[in-house]
Amino acid sequence: MLLAGLADGRTRDVVIYGGTSGGFTAAIQAAKLGKSVVLLEPSAHIGGMNVEGLGGTDIDNHRAFQNSSAVGGLALEFYRRVARHYGRSDAFEAMLSSGKKEPKLWRFEPHVAEKVILDWLGEHPQVEIVTNAVLAEGTEGVVKQGSRLLSIATSKGDFHGKIFIDATIEGDLLASAGVSTVIGREPNSLYNETRNGIRAETTHQQFKVKVDPYRVPGDPASGTLPTVLDEAPGQPGSGDHRLQAYCYRVCLTDNPDNRLPLPKPANYDRANYELHLRYLKAGGRIYHPRVGLPNQKCDFNGGAVCSHNLNGMNYGYPGGGRAERRKILDFHRDYSQGLFWFLANDPEIGNLAPELRKAWSGWGLAKDEFTDNGGWPRMFYVRDARRMVSDHVITEHHVRKADPVPVEDSVGMAYWPPDVHSVRTIVRDGHAYNEGFVFGGEDWIPFGISYRALVPKANEATNLLTPTCPSSSHIAYGAIRIEFTFMALGQACAVAAAHAIDGNLSVQAVPFVPLRDQLLKDGQVLTLK
């Protein structure tokens, strides 16, 4: 691994934009196949959400199903290396051999993930890493000749390549290259789906008690509380621009020797948390941290009725410029820090629910995590953003248990139910209401992800692939957006890139059989028995 400086004008075999799960695995796989690679990351850190707090990996962590059977190839190697770091390799291998469900063996601390990833990349000198390489905004980011990308322009210089891979969650390279993308929820009518678009009824993570949503209780003219949107529910099943909520996956600890105080933001405003207070007064239960990661830490997610999932506060992020994104990111940070401080310190919380305040007051940020950012993650969890629209679109019909659409060109498995967090908090029948959450149920199956969903339309780009923004409907993407799945798709994109280079082919013309055979040789799981 070479930590590169400014671009030197050379043409690399593979240029990868985004150091996410899909990005670093693509880099490793391409290097293993003898290709020169540059891995460009717009932030200062390689590893995506693995190094930004998502250590509670979504593998075997759900009571209703066991999905570790879908983890293979480089994804499985990543978790093996994590196990080796913690000295639990024997237990990990015994778990794999027995088929037991032991979610703790898949979990890790963010700084451990970063070390594992960088050490792994360091075994491959063909991979150059360039951090803080931000793609130029708009069409200035890409130079094309017809449908072929020649180079991309970043804050660290221009990079020329034979094949390009957009491994960002945001799909910035796709958009800059003129590839068709979509943001938001399609109408059910577009792909004849049932769970896309505005939801007629949301039951998951719903208010079970009545909470007044108005600044002055009972007075709609006073306006709604912070984070409650004053808008009509809309027509069920219709499409919109809305996205599921984002949140910071905060790594907290209750170990006094490794604990930093929960920060109180400079712009703290107690009024921001009136919805949480009213929910608690009405009999609702507020979440609190619990140990779930090694060394007395937790991966604190926002999946609760009233939480730091900021429903409806992220719509401008995916398509926004750097300034707009920074504004949204900072808002989420300040709001979340304020909420945690409120729950741990506010006197009224102590009077209403002393056990809740006590539970919170024993936790803090981990000293040994995110050390360049005061113990707070640098990035929040972008659960979905842009999705490519190619000639093949993965839809609800591929995920359904009843008469699913078969996939004959699988390059990796998705083994997770359609999972869309709440999209917005609105007023319904005079009370606060969370709209949009979809999760679980029984009418879903694991499914193979088609190679065709990773390549753009041929008239738009012939040497560009994406593992992280596959062509899929909003509801289908909810079943794909898991880190081990992104790792599998990153590996698949790299194999396809190598075959396209060796055969002087467009990515659309890469033959499936040799692609499949290479993936199987490298341990990828393509189907489940």
Coordinates of C-alpha atoms in Angstrom, one line a residue:
M1 CA 0.0 0.0 0.0
L2 CA 1.3 3.4 -1.0
L3 CA 0.0 6.5 0.6
A4 CA -0.1 8.7 -2.5
G5 CA 0.3 12.4 -2.8
L6 CA -1.1 14.4 -5.6
A7 CA -2.0 12.6 -8.8
D8 CA 0.9 12.2 -11.1
G9 CA -0.9 11.8 -14.4
R10 CA -0.5 8.0 -14.6
T11 CA -3.3 5.9 -15.7
R12 CA -4.3 3.3 -13.1
D13 CA -6.2 0.1 -14.0
V14 CA -8.9 0.8 -11.4
V15 CA -9.8 4.1 -9.9
I16 CA -12.1 3.7 -6.8
Y17 CA -13.9 6.7 -5.4
G18 CA -15.0 6.0 -1.8
G19 CA -13.3 4.0 0.9
T20 CA -16.5 2.3 2.2
S21 CA -17.0 -1.4 2.7
G22 CA -17.5 -1.7 -1.1
G23 CA -14.5 0.5 -1.8
F24 CA -11.8 -1.1 0.3
T25 CA -12.9 -4.6 -0.7
A26 CA -12.9 -3.7 -4.3
A27 CA -9.3 -2.3 -3.9
I28 CA -8.1 -5.5 -2.3
Q29 CA -9.7 -7.8 -4.8
A30 CA -8.4 -5.8 -7.8
A31 CA -4.9 -5.9 -6.3
K32 CA -5.2 -9.6 -5.8
L33 CA -5.9 -9.9 -9.5
G34 CA -2.8 -8.0 -10.4
K35 CA -4.3 -4.6 -11.2
S36 CA -3.0 -1.2 -10.2
V37 CA -5.5 0.6 -8.0
V38 CA -5.9 4.0 -6.5
L39 CA -8.4 4.2 -3.7
L40 CA -9.7 7.8 -3.3
E41 CA -11.6 8.7 -0.1
P42 CA -13.2 12.2 0.4
S43 CA -12.7 12.0 4.2
A44 CA -9.6 11.3 6.2
H45 CA -10.4 7.7 7.0
I46 CA -10.8 4.5 5.1
G47 CA -13.5 2.0 6.1
G48 CA -16.8 3.7 5.8
M49 CA -19.3 3.0 8.6
N50 CA -17.1 0.3 10.0
V51 CA -14.8 2.9 11.3
E52 CA -17.5 5.5 12.1
G53 CA -19.4 3.5 14.7
L54 CA -21.3 0.7 13.1
G55 CA -19.6 -2.1 15.1
G56 CA -22.8 -3.9 15.9
T57 CA -22.7 -5.7 12.6
D58 CA -26.0 -6.9 11.2
I59 CA -25.0 -10.5 11.1
D60 CA -26.9 -13.1 13.2
N61 CA -28.2 -10.2 15.4
H62 CA -31.9 -10.7 14.7
R63 CA -34.1 -13.2 16.5
A64 CA -36.2 -14.2 13.5
F65 CA -33.4 -15.3 11.1
Q66 CA -29.7 -16.2 10.8
N67 CA -27.9 -14.6 7.9
S68 CA -24.3 -15.5 8.5
S69 CA -24.6 -18.2 5.7
A70 CA -24.5 -15.3 3.2
V71 CA -21.2 -14.0 4.4
G72 CA -18.3 -15.2 2.2
G73 CA -15.3 -14.1 0.2
L74 CA -13.5 -10.9 1.4
A75 CA -16.4 -10.1 3.8
L76 CA -15.8 -13.3 5.7
E77 CA -12.0 -12.6 5.6
F78 CA -12.6 -9.2 7.2
Y79 CA -14.5 -10.7 10.1
R80 CA -11.9 -13.4 10.5
R81 CA -9.2 -10.7 10.8
V82 CA -11.3 -8.9 13.4
A83 CA -11.6 -12.2 15.3
R84 CA -7.8 -12.7 15.1
H85 CA -7.3 -9.2 16.5
Y86 CA -9.4 -10.0 19.5
G87 CA -7.8 -13.5 20.0
R88 CA -11.1 -15.2 19.3
S89 CA -10.2 -17.0 16.1
D90 CA -10.8 -20.5 17.6
A91 CA -14.2 -19.5 18.8
F92 CA -15.0 -17.8 15.4
E93 CA -14.1 -20.9 13.4
A94 CA -15.9 -23.2 15.8
M95 CA -19.0 -21.0 15.3
L96 CA -18.7 -21.2 11.5
S97 CA -18.2 -25.0 11.6
S98 CA -21.2 -25.6 13.9
G99 CA -23.5 -23.1 12.3
K100 CA -24.3 -21.6 15.7
K101 CA -25.7 -18.1 16.0
E102 CA -23.3 -16.0 18.1
P103 CA -23.7 -12.3 17.2
K104 CA -21.0 -11.1 19.6
L105 CA -18.3 -12.8 17.6
W106 CA -19.0 -10.6 14.6
R107 CA -18.8 -7.3 16.5
F108 CA -15.9 -4.9 16.9
E109 CA -14.8 -1.5 18.0
P110 CA -14.4 1.2 15.3
H111 CA -10.7 1.8 15.8
V112 CA -10.1 -2.0 15.6
A113 CA -11.9 -2.0 12.2
E114 CA -9.7 0.8 11.0
K115 CA -6.5 -1.0 12.0
V116 CA -7.7 -4.2 10.4
I117 CA -8.6 -2.5 7.2
L118 CA -5.4 -0.5 6.9
D119 CA -3.2 -3.4 7.8
W120 CA -5.0 -5.5 5.2
L121 CA -4.6 -2.9 2.5
G122 CA -1.0 -2.6 3.5
E123 CA -0.4 -6.2 2.3
H124 CA -1.1 -5.0 -1.3
P125 CA 1.5 -2.5 -2.6
Q126 CA -0.5 -2.2 -5.9
V127 CA -3.1 -0.1 -3.9
E128 CA -2.5 3.6 -3.5
I129 CA -4.6 5.4 -0.9
V130 CA -5.4 9.1 -1.2
T131 CA -7.5 10.5 1.6
N132 CA -9.2 13.9 1.7
A133 CA -9.7 13.6 -2.1
V134 CA -13.0 15.3 -2.7
L135 CA -14.6 15.0 -6.1
A136 CA -15.1 18.3 -7.8
E137 CA -18.7 19.4 -7.7
G138 CA -21.1 19.0 -10.6
T139 CA -19.9 17.9 -14.1
E140 CA -16.4 19.3 -13.4
G141 CA -15.6 16.1 -11.6
V142 CA -15.4 13.8 -14.6
V143 CA -13.8 13.9 -18.1
K144 CA -15.5 11.6 -20.6
Q145 CA -15.1 10.7 -24.2
G146 CA -18.5 9.5 -25.3
S147 CA -19.6 7.0 -22.8
R148 CA -16.2 6.3 -21.4
L149 CA -14.7 8.0 -18.4
L150 CA -11.1 9.1 -18.8
S151 CA -10.4 10.8 -15.5
I152 CA -11.9 12.3 -12.4
A153 CA -10.9 15.6 -10.8
T154 CA -10.5 15.8 -7.0
S155 CA -9.1 18.2 -4.5
K156 CA -5.9 16.0 -4.6
G157 CA -5.6 16.2 -8.4
D158 CA -6.8 14.4 -11.5
F159 CA -6.8 10.6 -11.6
H160 CA -6.9 8.7 -14.9
G161 CA -8.2 5.1 -15.1
K162 CA -9.3 2.3 -17.3
I163 CA -12.2 1.3 -15.0
F164 CA -13.9 3.5 -12.4
I165 CA -15.8 2.3 -9.3
D166 CA -18.2 4.6 -7.4
A167 CA -18.1 3.1 -3.9
T168 CA -19.7 6.1 -2.2
I169 CA -23.1 5.8 -0.6
E170 CA -24.0 9.1 -2.0
G171 CA -23.4 8.2 -5.6
D172 CA -21.4 11.3 -6.3
L173 CA -19.3 9.9 -9.1
L174 CA -22.3 8.4 -10.8
A175 CA -24.1 11.7 -10.8
S176 CA -21.0 13.6 -12.0
A177 CA -20.6 11.1 -14.9
G178 CA -24.1 11.7 -16.1
V179 CA -25.4 8.3 -15.0
S180 CA -29.1 8.1 -14.2
T181 CA -29.8 8.1 -10.5
V182 CA -32.8 8.6 -8.2
I183 CA -33.3 10.0 -4.7
G184 CA -36.4 9.2 -2.6
R185 CA -39.3 6.8 -2.8
E186 CA -40.8 5.7 -6.0
P187 CA -44.5 5.3 -6.3
N188 CA -45.7 1.7 -5.9
S189 CA -47.2 2.0 -9.4
L190 CA -43.8 2.3 -11.0
Y191 CA -42.6 -1.2 -10.4
N192 CA -45.9 -2.7 -9.2
E193 CA -44.7 -2.8 -5.6
T194 CA -46.7 -2.7 -2.4
R195 CA -44.2 -1.2 0.2
N196 CA -42.7 1.7 -1.6
G197 CA -43.8 5.3 -1.5
I198 CA -45.8 7.0 1.3
R199 CA -47.1 4.4 3.8
A200 CA -50.8 4.2 4.5
E201 CA -50.1 2.8 7.9
T202 CA -46.8 2.5 9.9
T203 CA -46.7 0.2 12.8
H204 CA -43.0 -0.4 13.4
Q205 CA -41.4 2.1 15.9
Q206 CA -44.7 4.0 16.2
F207 CA -46.0 6.1 19.0
K208 CA -48.1 3.9 21.2
V209 CA -49.2 6.8 23.4
K210 CA -50.7 10.1 22.4
V211 CA -48.2 13.0 22.2
D212 CA -49.3 16.5 21.5
P213 CA -47.2 17.8 18.6
Y214 CA -47.8 21.5 18.9
R215 CA -45.6 24.2 20.5
V216 CA -48.6 25.3 22.5
P217 CA -50.4 22.1 23.4
G218 CA -53.7 21.8 21.5
D219 CA -53.0 24.9 19.4
P220 CA -52.2 24.1 15.7
A221 CA -51.7 27.8 15.0
S222 CA -48.6 27.8 17.3
G223 CA -46.7 25.5 15.0
T224 CA -45.2 22.1 15.5
L225 CA -42.5 21.0 17.8
P226 CA -38.9 20.8 16.5
T227 CA -38.4 17.7 14.2
V228 CA -42.2 17.4 13.7
L229 CA -43.0 18.4 10.1
D230 CA -46.1 20.5 9.5
E231 CA -47.2 18.8 6.3
A232 CA -50.1 16.6 5.1
P233 CA -49.6 12.8 5.1
G234 CA -50.0 12.6 1.3
Q235 CA -51.5 9.9 -0.9
P236 CA -50.5 6.4 0.2
G237 CA -48.4 4.6 -2.3
S238 CA -47.3 7.8 -4.1
G239 CA -43.7 8.6 -4.6
D240 CA -41.8 11.5 -3.1
H241 CA -38.4 13.0 -2.4
R242 CA -38.2 11.7 1.1
L243 CA -35.6 9.4 2.7
Q244 CA -35.3 7.3 5.8
A245 CA -33.7 9.1 8.7
Y246 CA -29.9 9.3 9.3
C247 CA -28.1 9.2 12.6
Y248 CA -24.7 9.0 14.2
R249 CA -23.7 5.5 15.2
V250 CA -22.1 6.8 18.5
C251 CA -19.6 4.6 20.3
L252 CA -20.3 5.1 24.0
T253 CA -18.7 3.4 27.0
D254 CA -19.6 3.0 30.7
N255 CA -15.9 2.3 31.6
P256 CA -14.8 5.2 33.8
D257 CA -11.2 4.7 32.8
N258 CA -12.0 5.2 29.1
R259 CA -14.9 7.6 29.4
L260 CA -15.2 11.2 28.2
P261 CA -18.2 13.3 29.5
L262 CA -21.1 13.5 27.1
P263 CA -20.6 16.9 25.5
K264 CA -23.1 19.8 25.8
P265 CA -23.1 21.6 22.4
A266 CA -22.5 25.4 22.5
N267 CA -25.9 26.0 20.9
Y268 CA -27.8 23.7 23.2
D269 CA -31.5 24.5 23.3
R270 CA -33.6 22.5 25.7
A271 CA -36.8 23.2 23.7
N272 CA -35.5 20.9 21.0
Y273 CA -36.3 17.9 23.2
E274 CA -39.9 18.8 24.1
L275 CA -41.2 16.0 22.0
H276 CA -39.1 13.5 24.0
L277 CA -40.2 15.0 27.2
R278 CA -43.9 14.8 26.3
Y279 CA -43.5 11.3 25.1
L280 CA -42.0 10.3 28.4
K281 CA -44.8 12.1 30.3
A282 CA -47.4 10.3 28.3
G283 CA -45.9 6.9 29.3
G284 CA -43.5 6.3 26.5
R285 CA -40.1 4.6 27.1
I286 CA -36.9 6.4 26.1
Y287 CA -33.9 4.4 25.0
H288 CA -30.5 4.3 26.7
P289 CA -27.2 2.7 25.9
R290 CA -26.3 -1.0 26.7
V291 CA -23.0 -2.8 26.2
G292 CA -22.9 -4.5 22.9
L293 CA -19.3 -4.2 21.6
P294 CA -16.1 -5.4 23.1
N295 CA -14.5 -3.6 26.0
Q296 CA -17.6 -2.2 27.6
K297 CA -18.8 -0.2 24.6
C298 CA -22.0 0.2 22.6
D299 CA -22.8 1.0 19.0
F300 CA -25.7 3.4 19.8
N301 CA -28.2 3.3 16.9
G302 CA -31.2 5.6 16.5
G303 CA -33.8 3.0 15.8
A304 CA -36.5 4.0 18.4
V305 CA -39.8 5.9 18.5
C306 CA -38.1 9.0 19.9
S307 CA -34.4 9.1 19.3
H308 CA -31.5 10.7 17.5
N309 CA -32.8 9.4 14.2
L310 CA -33.8 12.8 12.9
N311 CA -36.8 12.0 10.8
G312 CA -37.2 14.4 7.9
M313 CA -34.1 16.4 8.6
N314 CA -31.9 14.9 5.8
Y315 CA -33.7 15.4 2.5
G316 CA -31.2 17.9 1.2
Y317 CA -28.1 15.8 1.9
P318 CA -27.8 13.3 -1.0
G319 CA -28.1 15.8 -3.8
G320 CA -26.6 18.7 -1.9
G321 CA -23.2 20.4 -2.4
R322 CA -20.5 20.3 0.2
A323 CA -21.8 23.3 2.1
E324 CA -25.3 21.9 2.4
R325 CA -24.1 18.6 3.5
R326 CA -21.9 20.1 6.1
K327 CA -24.8 22.1 7.5
I328 CA -27.0 18.9 7.7
L329 CA -24.2 16.9 9.3
D330 CA -23.5 19.6 11.9
F331 CA -27.2 19.9 12.7
H332 CA -27.4 16.2 13.4
R333 CA -24.3 16.3 15.6
D334 CA -25.5 19.2 17.7
Y335 CA -29.0 17.9 18.1
S336 CA -27.7 14.4 19.0
Q337 CA -25.2 15.7 21.5
G338 CA -27.8 17.9 23.0
L339 CA -30.3 15.0 23.3
F340 CA -27.7 12.8 25.1
W341 CA -26.8 15.6 27.5
F342 CA -30.5 16.3 28.1
L343 CA -31.2 12.7 29.0
A344 CA -28.2 12.4 31.3
N345 CA -28.4 15.8 33.1
D346 CA -31.8 17.5 32.9
P347 CA -33.5 17.8 36.3
E348 CA -36.9 17.2 34.9
I349 CA -35.7 13.8 33.5
G350 CA -34.4 13.0 36.9
N351 CA -37.8 13.7 38.5
L352 CA -39.9 12.0 35.8
A353 CA -37.7 8.9 35.3
P354 CA -34.7 8.8 37.7
E355 CA -33.7 5.4 36.5
L356 CA -33.5 6.7 32.9
R357 CA -31.2 9.6 33.9
K358 CA -29.1 7.2 36.1
A359 CA -28.8 4.9 33.1
W360 CA -27.6 7.7 30.9
S361 CA -25.3 9.5 33.4
G362 CA -23.0 6.4 33.6
W363 CA -22.1 6.6 29.9
G364 CA -19.8 8.8 27.9
L365 CA -17.8 9.0 24.7
A366 CA -14.9 6.5 24.4
K367 CA -11.5 8.1 24.7
D368 CA -9.9 5.7 22.3
E369 CA -12.4 6.2 19.5
F370 CA -12.5 9.0 16.9
T371 CA -9.5 10.5 18.6
D372 CA -9.2 13.2 16.0
N373 CA -12.7 14.4 16.7
G374 CA -13.1 14.5 20.4
G375 CA -14.6 11.0 20.7
W376 CA -17.5 11.8 18.3
P377 CA -17.9 10.0 14.9
R378 CA -16.8 12.1 11.9
M379 CA -19.6 10.9 9.8
F380 CA -23.3 9.9 10.3
Y381 CA -25.0 6.8 9.0
V382 CA -26.3 7.6 5.4
R383 CA -28.8 4.8 5.2
D384 CA -29.6 5.6 1.6
A385 CA -28.9 8.4 -0.8
R386 CA -28.7 8.2 -4.6
R387 CA -29.5 4.9 -6.3
M388 CA -28.5 4.2 -9.9
V389 CA -31.2 3.5 -12.5
S390 CA -29.9 1.1 -15.1
D391 CA -31.5 -1.3 -17.5
H392 CA -32.1 -3.8 -14.7
V393 CA -33.7 -2.6 -11.4
I394 CA -33.9 -4.7 -8.3
T395 CA -37.4 -4.4 -6.8
E396 CA -39.6 -5.8 -4.2
H397 CA -40.4 -8.7 -6.5
H398 CA -36.9 -10.0 -6.0
V399 CA -37.3 -9.9 -2.2
R400 CA -40.7 -11.5 -1.9
K401 CA -41.1 -15.0 -0.6
A402 CA -44.2 -15.5 -2.7
D403 CA -43.2 -16.1 -6.4
P404 CA -39.9 -14.1 -6.4
V405 CA -38.3 -13.0 -9.6
P406 CA -35.3 -15.4 -10.2
V407 CA -31.8 -14.1 -10.4
E408 CA -29.6 -15.9 -12.9
D409 CA -26.5 -13.7 -12.7
S410 CA -26.0 -13.4 -8.9
V411 CA -22.7 -11.9 -7.8
G412 CA -23.5 -11.7 -4.1
M413 CA -26.3 -12.4 -1.6
A414 CA -28.6 -9.9 0.2
Y415 CA -29.8 -11.5 3.4
W416 CA -31.8 -8.9 5.2
P417 CA -35.4 -7.9 5.1
P418 CA -36.5 -4.6 3.4
D419 CA -35.4 -2.2 6.1
V420 CA -36.4 1.5 5.9
H421 CA -36.3 3.6 9.1
S422 CA -38.9 6.3 9.7
V423 CA -39.0 8.9 7.0
R424 CA -40.7 11.7 8.9
T425 CA -42.6 12.6 12.0
I426 CA -45.9 14.4 11.2
V427 CA -49.3 15.2 12.8
R428 CA -52.0 12.6 12.4
D429 CA -55.3 12.9 14.1
G430 CA -53.9 15.6 16.3
H431 CA -50.9 13.6 17.6
A432 CA -47.3 12.9 16.7
Y433 CA -47.0 10.1 14.1
N434 CA -43.9 8.4 12.6
E435 CA -44.4 7.6 8.9
G436 CA -42.4 5.3 6.7
F437 CA -40.8 2.6 8.8
V438 CA -40.7 -0.8 7.0
F439 CA -39.0 -3.8 8.6
G440 CA -39.3 -7.5 8.8
G441 CA -42.5 -9.5 8.3
E442 CA -42.6 -13.0 6.8
D443 CA -43.0 -12.2 3.1
W444 CA -39.3 -11.9 2.2
I445 CA -36.4 -14.1 1.3
P446 CA -32.6 -13.7 0.8
F447 CA -31.8 -13.1 -2.8
G448 CA -29.0 -12.9 -5.3
I449 CA -27.9 -9.5 -6.5
S450 CA -27.7 -9.3 -10.3
Y451 CA -24.5 -8.1 -11.9
R452 CA -26.7 -6.1 -14.2
A453 CA -27.7 -3.9 -11.3
L454 CA -24.1 -2.8 -10.7
V455 CA -23.5 -1.4 -14.3
P456 CA -25.0 1.7 -15.8
K457 CA -26.9 2.0 -19.0
A458 CA -24.3 1.5 -21.8
N459 CA -25.1 4.8 -23.4
E460 CA -24.2 6.6 -20.2
A461 CA -21.0 4.9 -19.0
T462 CA -19.1 1.8 -20.3
N463 CA -16.3 1.7 -17.7
L464 CA -18.0 2.5 -14.5
L465 CA -19.4 0.2 -11.8
T466 CA -21.0 0.7 -8.3
P467 CA -21.3 -1.7 -5.4
T468 CA -23.0 0.8 -3.0
C469 CA -25.6 2.5 -5.2
P470 CA -27.0 -0.5 -7.2
S471 CA -29.9 -0.1 -9.5
S472 CA -32.8 -0.8 -7.1
S473 CA -36.1 0.6 -5.9
H474 CA -36.2 2.4 -2.5
I475 CA -37.7 -0.6 -0.7
A476 CA -35.4 -3.2 -2.4
Y477 CA -32.4 -1.1 -1.5
G478 CA -33.5 -1.4 2.2
A479 CA -32.6 -5.1 1.9
I480 CA -29.2 -4.5 0.3
R481 CA -27.8 -1.7 2.4
I482 CA -25.8 -3.9 4.8
E483 CA -22.1 -3.6 5.2
F484 CA -21.2 -7.3 4.5
T485 CA -23.4 -7.0 1.3
F486 CA -21.5 -3.9 0.2
M487 CA -18.2 -5.9 0.8
A488 CA -19.5 -8.7 -1.5
L489 CA -20.5 -6.3 -4.2
G490 CA -17.2 -4.4 -4.0
Q491 CA -15.5 -7.7 -4.6
A492 CA -17.8 -8.5 -7.5
C493 CA -17.1 -5.1 -9.1
A494 CA -13.4 -5.6 -8.8
V495 CA -13.5 -9.0 -10.5
A496 CA -15.7 -7.5 -13.3
A497 CA -13.3 -4.6 -13.7
A498 CA -10.3 -7.0 -14.1
H499 CA -12.2 -9.0 -16.7
A500 CA -13.2 -5.9 -18.6
I501 CA -9.6 -4.7 -18.6
D502 CA -8.2 -8.1 -19.7
G503 CA -10.7 -8.6 -22.4
N504 CA -10.8 -4.9 -23.5
L505 CA -14.6 -5.0 -22.8
S506 CA -17.2 -2.6 -21.6
V507 CA -18.5 -3.5 -18.1
Q508 CA -21.8 -4.3 -19.7
A509 CA -20.1 -6.9 -22.0
V510 CA -18.3 -8.8 -19.2
P511 CA -19.4 -12.5 -19.6
F512 CA -21.1 -13.8 -16.5
V513 CA -19.7 -17.4 -16.4
P514 CA -16.0 -16.4 -15.9
L515 CA -17.1 -13.7 -13.5
R516 CA -19.1 -16.2 -11.5
D517 CA -16.3 -18.8 -11.5
Q518 CA -13.7 -16.3 -10.2
L519 CA -16.1 -15.2 -7.4
L520 CA -16.8 -18.8 -6.4
K521 CA -13.1 -19.6 -6.4
D522 CA -12.5 -16.7 -4.0
G523 CA -15.2 -17.9 -1.6
Q524 CA -18.1 -15.6 -2.6
V525 CA -21.6 -16.8 -1.7
L526 CA -23.8 -16.5 -4.7
T527 CA -26.7 -18.7 -3.8
L528 CA -28.1 -20.3 -0.7
K529 CA -29.3 -23.9 -0.7

